[in-house]
PDB file of C-alpha atoms in Angstrom:
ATOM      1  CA  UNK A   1       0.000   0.000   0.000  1.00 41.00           C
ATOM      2  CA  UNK A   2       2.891   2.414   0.447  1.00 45.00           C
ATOM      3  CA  UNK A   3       4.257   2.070  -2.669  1.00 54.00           C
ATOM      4  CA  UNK A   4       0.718   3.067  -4.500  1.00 55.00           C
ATOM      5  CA  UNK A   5       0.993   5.993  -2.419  1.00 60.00           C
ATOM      6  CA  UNK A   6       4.209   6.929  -3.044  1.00 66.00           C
ATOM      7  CA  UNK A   7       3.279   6.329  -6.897  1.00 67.00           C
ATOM      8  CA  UNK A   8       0.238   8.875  -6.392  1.00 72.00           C
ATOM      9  CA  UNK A   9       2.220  11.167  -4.520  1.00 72.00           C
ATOM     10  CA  UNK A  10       4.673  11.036  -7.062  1.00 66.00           C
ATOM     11  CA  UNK A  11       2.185  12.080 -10.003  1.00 69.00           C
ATOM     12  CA  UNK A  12       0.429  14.362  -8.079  1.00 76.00           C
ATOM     13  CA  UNK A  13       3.293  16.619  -7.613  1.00 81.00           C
ATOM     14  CA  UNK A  14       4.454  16.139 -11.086  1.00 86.00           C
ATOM     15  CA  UNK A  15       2.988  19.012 -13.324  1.00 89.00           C
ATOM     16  CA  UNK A  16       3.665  17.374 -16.259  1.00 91.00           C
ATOM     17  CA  UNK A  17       1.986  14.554 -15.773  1.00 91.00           C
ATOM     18  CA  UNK A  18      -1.278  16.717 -14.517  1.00 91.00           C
ATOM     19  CA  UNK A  19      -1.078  18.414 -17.815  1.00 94.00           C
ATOM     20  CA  UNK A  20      -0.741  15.155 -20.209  1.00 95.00           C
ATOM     21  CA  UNK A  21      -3.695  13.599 -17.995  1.00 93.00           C
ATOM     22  CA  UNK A  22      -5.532  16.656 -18.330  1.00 95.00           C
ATOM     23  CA  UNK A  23      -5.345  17.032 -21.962  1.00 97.00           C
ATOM     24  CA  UNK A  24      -6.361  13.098 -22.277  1.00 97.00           C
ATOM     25  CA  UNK A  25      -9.261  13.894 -20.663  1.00 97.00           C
ATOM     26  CA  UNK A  26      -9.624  16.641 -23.064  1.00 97.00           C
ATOM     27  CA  UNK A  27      -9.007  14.502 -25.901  1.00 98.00           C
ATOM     28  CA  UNK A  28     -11.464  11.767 -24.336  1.00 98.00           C
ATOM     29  CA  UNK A  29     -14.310  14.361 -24.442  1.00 97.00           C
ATOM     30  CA  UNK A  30     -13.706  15.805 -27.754  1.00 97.00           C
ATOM     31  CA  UNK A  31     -13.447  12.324 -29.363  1.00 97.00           C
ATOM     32  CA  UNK A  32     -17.142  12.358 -27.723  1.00 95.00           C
ATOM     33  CA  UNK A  33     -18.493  14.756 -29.866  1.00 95.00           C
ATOM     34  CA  UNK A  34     -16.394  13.572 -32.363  1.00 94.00           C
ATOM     35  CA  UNK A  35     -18.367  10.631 -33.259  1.00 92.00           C
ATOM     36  CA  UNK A  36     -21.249  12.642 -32.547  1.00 91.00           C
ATOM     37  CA  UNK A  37     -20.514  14.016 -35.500  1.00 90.00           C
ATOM     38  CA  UNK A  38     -19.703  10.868 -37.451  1.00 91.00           C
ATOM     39  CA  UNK A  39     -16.091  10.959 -36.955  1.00 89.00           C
ATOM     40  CA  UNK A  40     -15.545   7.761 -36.099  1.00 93.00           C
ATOM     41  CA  UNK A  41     -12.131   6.718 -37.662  1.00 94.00           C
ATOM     42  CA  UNK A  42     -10.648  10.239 -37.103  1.00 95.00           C
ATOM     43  CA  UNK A  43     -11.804   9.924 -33.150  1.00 96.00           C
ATOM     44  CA  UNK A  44     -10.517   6.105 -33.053  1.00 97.00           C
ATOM     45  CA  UNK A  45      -6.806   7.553 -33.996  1.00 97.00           C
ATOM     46  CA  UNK A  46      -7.385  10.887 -31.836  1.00 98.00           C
ATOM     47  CA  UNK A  47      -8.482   9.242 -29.283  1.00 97.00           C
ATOM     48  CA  UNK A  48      -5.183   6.828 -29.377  1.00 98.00           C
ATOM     49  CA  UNK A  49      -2.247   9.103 -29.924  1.00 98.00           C
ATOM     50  CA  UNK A  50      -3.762  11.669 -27.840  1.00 97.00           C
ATOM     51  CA  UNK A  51      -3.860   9.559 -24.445  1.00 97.00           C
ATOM     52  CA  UNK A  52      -0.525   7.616 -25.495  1.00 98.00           C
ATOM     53  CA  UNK A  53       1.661  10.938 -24.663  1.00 98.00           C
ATOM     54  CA  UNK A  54       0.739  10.484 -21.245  1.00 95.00           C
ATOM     55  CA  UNK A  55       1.491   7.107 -21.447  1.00 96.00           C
ATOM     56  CA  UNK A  56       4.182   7.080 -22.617  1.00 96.00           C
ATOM     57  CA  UNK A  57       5.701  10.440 -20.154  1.00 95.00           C
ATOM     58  CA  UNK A  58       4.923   8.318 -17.091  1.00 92.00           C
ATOM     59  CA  UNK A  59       6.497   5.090 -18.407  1.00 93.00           C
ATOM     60  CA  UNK A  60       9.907   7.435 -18.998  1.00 93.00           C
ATOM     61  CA  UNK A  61       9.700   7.754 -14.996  1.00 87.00           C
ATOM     62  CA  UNK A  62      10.663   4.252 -14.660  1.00 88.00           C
ATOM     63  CA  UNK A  63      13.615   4.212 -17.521  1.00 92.00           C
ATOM     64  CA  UNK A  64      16.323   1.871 -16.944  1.00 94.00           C
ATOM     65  CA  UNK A  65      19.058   4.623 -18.471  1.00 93.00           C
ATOM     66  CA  UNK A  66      19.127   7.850 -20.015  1.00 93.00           C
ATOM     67  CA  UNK A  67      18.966   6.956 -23.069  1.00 94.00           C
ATOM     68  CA  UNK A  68      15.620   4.997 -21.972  1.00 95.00           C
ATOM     69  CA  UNK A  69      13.765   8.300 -20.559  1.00 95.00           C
ATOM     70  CA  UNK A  70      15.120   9.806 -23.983  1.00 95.00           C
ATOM     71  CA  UNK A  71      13.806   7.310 -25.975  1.00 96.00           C
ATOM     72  CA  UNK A  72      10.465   7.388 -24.283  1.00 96.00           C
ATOM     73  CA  UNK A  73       9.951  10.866 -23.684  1.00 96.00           C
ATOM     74  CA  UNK A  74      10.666  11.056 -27.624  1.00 97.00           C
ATOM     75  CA  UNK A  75       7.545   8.495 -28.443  1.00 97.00           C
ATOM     76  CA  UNK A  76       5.498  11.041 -26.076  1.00 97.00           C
ATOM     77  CA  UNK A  77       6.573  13.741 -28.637  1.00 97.00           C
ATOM     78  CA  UNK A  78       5.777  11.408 -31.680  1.00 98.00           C
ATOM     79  CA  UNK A  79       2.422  10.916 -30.479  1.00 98.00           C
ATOM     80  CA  UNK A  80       1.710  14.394 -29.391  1.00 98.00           C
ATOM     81  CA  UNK A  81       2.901  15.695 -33.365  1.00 97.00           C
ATOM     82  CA  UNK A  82       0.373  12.420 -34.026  1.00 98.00           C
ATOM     83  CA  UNK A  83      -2.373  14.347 -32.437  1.00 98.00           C
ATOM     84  CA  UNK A  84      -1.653  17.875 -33.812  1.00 97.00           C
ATOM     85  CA  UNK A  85      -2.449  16.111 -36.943  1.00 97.00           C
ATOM     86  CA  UNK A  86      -5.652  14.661 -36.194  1.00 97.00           C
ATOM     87  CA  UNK A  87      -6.399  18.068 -34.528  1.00 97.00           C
ATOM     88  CA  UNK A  88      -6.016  20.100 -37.766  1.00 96.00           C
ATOM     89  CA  UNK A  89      -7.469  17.604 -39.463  1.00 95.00           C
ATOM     90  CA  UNK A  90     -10.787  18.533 -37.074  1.00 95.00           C
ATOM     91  CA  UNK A  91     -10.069  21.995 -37.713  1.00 95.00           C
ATOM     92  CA  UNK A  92     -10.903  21.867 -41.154  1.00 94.00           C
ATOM     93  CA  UNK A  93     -13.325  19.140 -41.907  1.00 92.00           C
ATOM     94  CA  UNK A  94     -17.045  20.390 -41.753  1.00 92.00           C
ATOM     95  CA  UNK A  95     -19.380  19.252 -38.860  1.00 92.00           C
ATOM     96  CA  UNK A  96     -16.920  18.695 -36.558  1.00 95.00           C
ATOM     97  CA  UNK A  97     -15.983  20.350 -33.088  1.00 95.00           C
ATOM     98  CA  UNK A  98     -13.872  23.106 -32.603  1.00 95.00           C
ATOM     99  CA  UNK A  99      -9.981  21.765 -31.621  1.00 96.00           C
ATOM    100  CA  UNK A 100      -8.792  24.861 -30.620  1.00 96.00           C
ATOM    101  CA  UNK A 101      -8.861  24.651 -27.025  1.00 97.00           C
ATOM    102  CA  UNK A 102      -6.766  20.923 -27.390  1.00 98.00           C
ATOM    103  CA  UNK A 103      -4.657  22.819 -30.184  1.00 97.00           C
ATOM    104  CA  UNK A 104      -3.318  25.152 -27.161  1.00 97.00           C
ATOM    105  CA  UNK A 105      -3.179  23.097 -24.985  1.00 97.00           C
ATOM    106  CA  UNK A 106      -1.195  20.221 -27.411  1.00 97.00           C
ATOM    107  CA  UNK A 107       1.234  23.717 -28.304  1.00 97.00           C
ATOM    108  CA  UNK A 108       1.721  23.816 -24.584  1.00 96.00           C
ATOM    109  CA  UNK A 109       2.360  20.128 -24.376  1.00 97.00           C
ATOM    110  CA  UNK A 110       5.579  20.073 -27.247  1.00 96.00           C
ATOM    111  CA  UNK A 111       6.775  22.876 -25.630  1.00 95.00           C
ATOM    112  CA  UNK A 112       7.381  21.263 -22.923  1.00 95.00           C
ATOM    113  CA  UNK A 113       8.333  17.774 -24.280  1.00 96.00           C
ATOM    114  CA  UNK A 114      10.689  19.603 -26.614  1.00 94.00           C
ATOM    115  CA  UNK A 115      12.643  21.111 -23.371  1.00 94.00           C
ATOM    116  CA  UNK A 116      12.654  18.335 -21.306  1.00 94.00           C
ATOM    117  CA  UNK A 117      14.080  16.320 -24.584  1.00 94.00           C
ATOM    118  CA  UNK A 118      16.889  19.537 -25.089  1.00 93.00           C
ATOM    119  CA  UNK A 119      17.869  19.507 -21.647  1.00 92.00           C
ATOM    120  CA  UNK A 120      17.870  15.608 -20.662  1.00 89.00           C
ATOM    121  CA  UNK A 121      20.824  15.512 -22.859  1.00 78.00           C
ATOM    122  CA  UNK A 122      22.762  17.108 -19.851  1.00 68.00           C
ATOM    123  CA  UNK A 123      20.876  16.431 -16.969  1.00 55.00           C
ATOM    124  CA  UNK A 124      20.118  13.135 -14.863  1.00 51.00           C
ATOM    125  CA  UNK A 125      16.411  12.439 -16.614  1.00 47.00           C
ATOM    126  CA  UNK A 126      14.879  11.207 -13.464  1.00 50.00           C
ATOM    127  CA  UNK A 127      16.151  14.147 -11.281  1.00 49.00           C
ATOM    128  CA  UNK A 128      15.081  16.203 -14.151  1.00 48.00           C
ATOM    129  CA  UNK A 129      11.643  14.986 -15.282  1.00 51.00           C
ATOM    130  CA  UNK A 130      10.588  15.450 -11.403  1.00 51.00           C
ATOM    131  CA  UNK A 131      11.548  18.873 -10.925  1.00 48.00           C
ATOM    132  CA  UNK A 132      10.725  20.592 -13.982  1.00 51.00           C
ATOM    133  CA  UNK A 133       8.100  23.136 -13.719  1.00 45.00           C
ATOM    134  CA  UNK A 134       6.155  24.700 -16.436  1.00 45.00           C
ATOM    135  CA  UNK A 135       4.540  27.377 -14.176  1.00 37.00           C
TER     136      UNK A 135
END
C-alpha cells in the first residue's frame, strides 16, 4: 500500500503529468463529440495518440538509463505531433468540433516535451523529469 501511495504522490506533484492527464481527458471528451458528428475513424486515432503521450511520459519515470527516458519521452513527442495532426485535421473538416482549445493546450504540451528532450541531454532524466516546472 505504500508504494501506490508513493506512486500517487509522485504524479500528483508532477505538473507534467497533470497536464498530459488533463489534456487526455480533453481529448477523451472531444473524441465524444467527435463521433457525434460521425467521426468515427478520425476519433478512433485521436483518441489513441492523444492519451498515449501520457502514457508514454509516465512510463519514462521508470527508464532503466538515459537513453531509456530519452527514448520514451521522444515516443510522447511522436504521439503528441500524431495528435496535432488529427487536430487540424478537425479543424478543417465540416461538422466537426472546434480543436482549438486541445490545439493550445497540445502547443503547450511540445513545448514542454521539446525542453525536457533539449535539456535531458545534460541532466540526470529522473532528477530532471521530477523537478521541472512549467509554471
Amino acid at each position: 500500500m505504500l508504494a501506490c501511495n508513493t506512486k500517487k504522490e509522485l504524479f500528483d506533484n508532477n505538473p507534467i503529468l497533470k497536464l498530459l492527464v488533463d489534456f487526455a481527458l480533453m481529448v477523451i471528451e472531444y473524441c465524444k463529440g467527435l463521433e457525434s458528428a460521425n467521426g468515427y475513424t478520425v476519433a478512433r486515432q485521436l483518441l489513441k495518440c492523444g492519451t498515449s503521450i501520457g502514457a508514454n511520459a509516465t512510463e519514462a519515470q521508470n527508464a532503466e538509463s538515459k537513453a531509456d527516458f530519452i527514448y520514451k519521452m521522444k515516443i510522447a513527442a511522436k504521439e503528441a505531433e500524431e495528435s496535432q495532426y488529427w487536430l487540424w485535421r478537425c479543424q478543417y473538416s465540416k461538422g466537426y468540433p472546434d480543436s482549438i482549445l486541445l490545439q493550445n493546450k497540445l502547443e503547450d504540451i511540445n513545448k514542454v516535451l521539446g525542453k525536457i528532450l533539449a535539456a535531458s541531454k545534460g541532466k540526470s532524466p529522473f532528477s530532471y523529469f521530477l523537478s521541472f516546472s512549467i509554471f
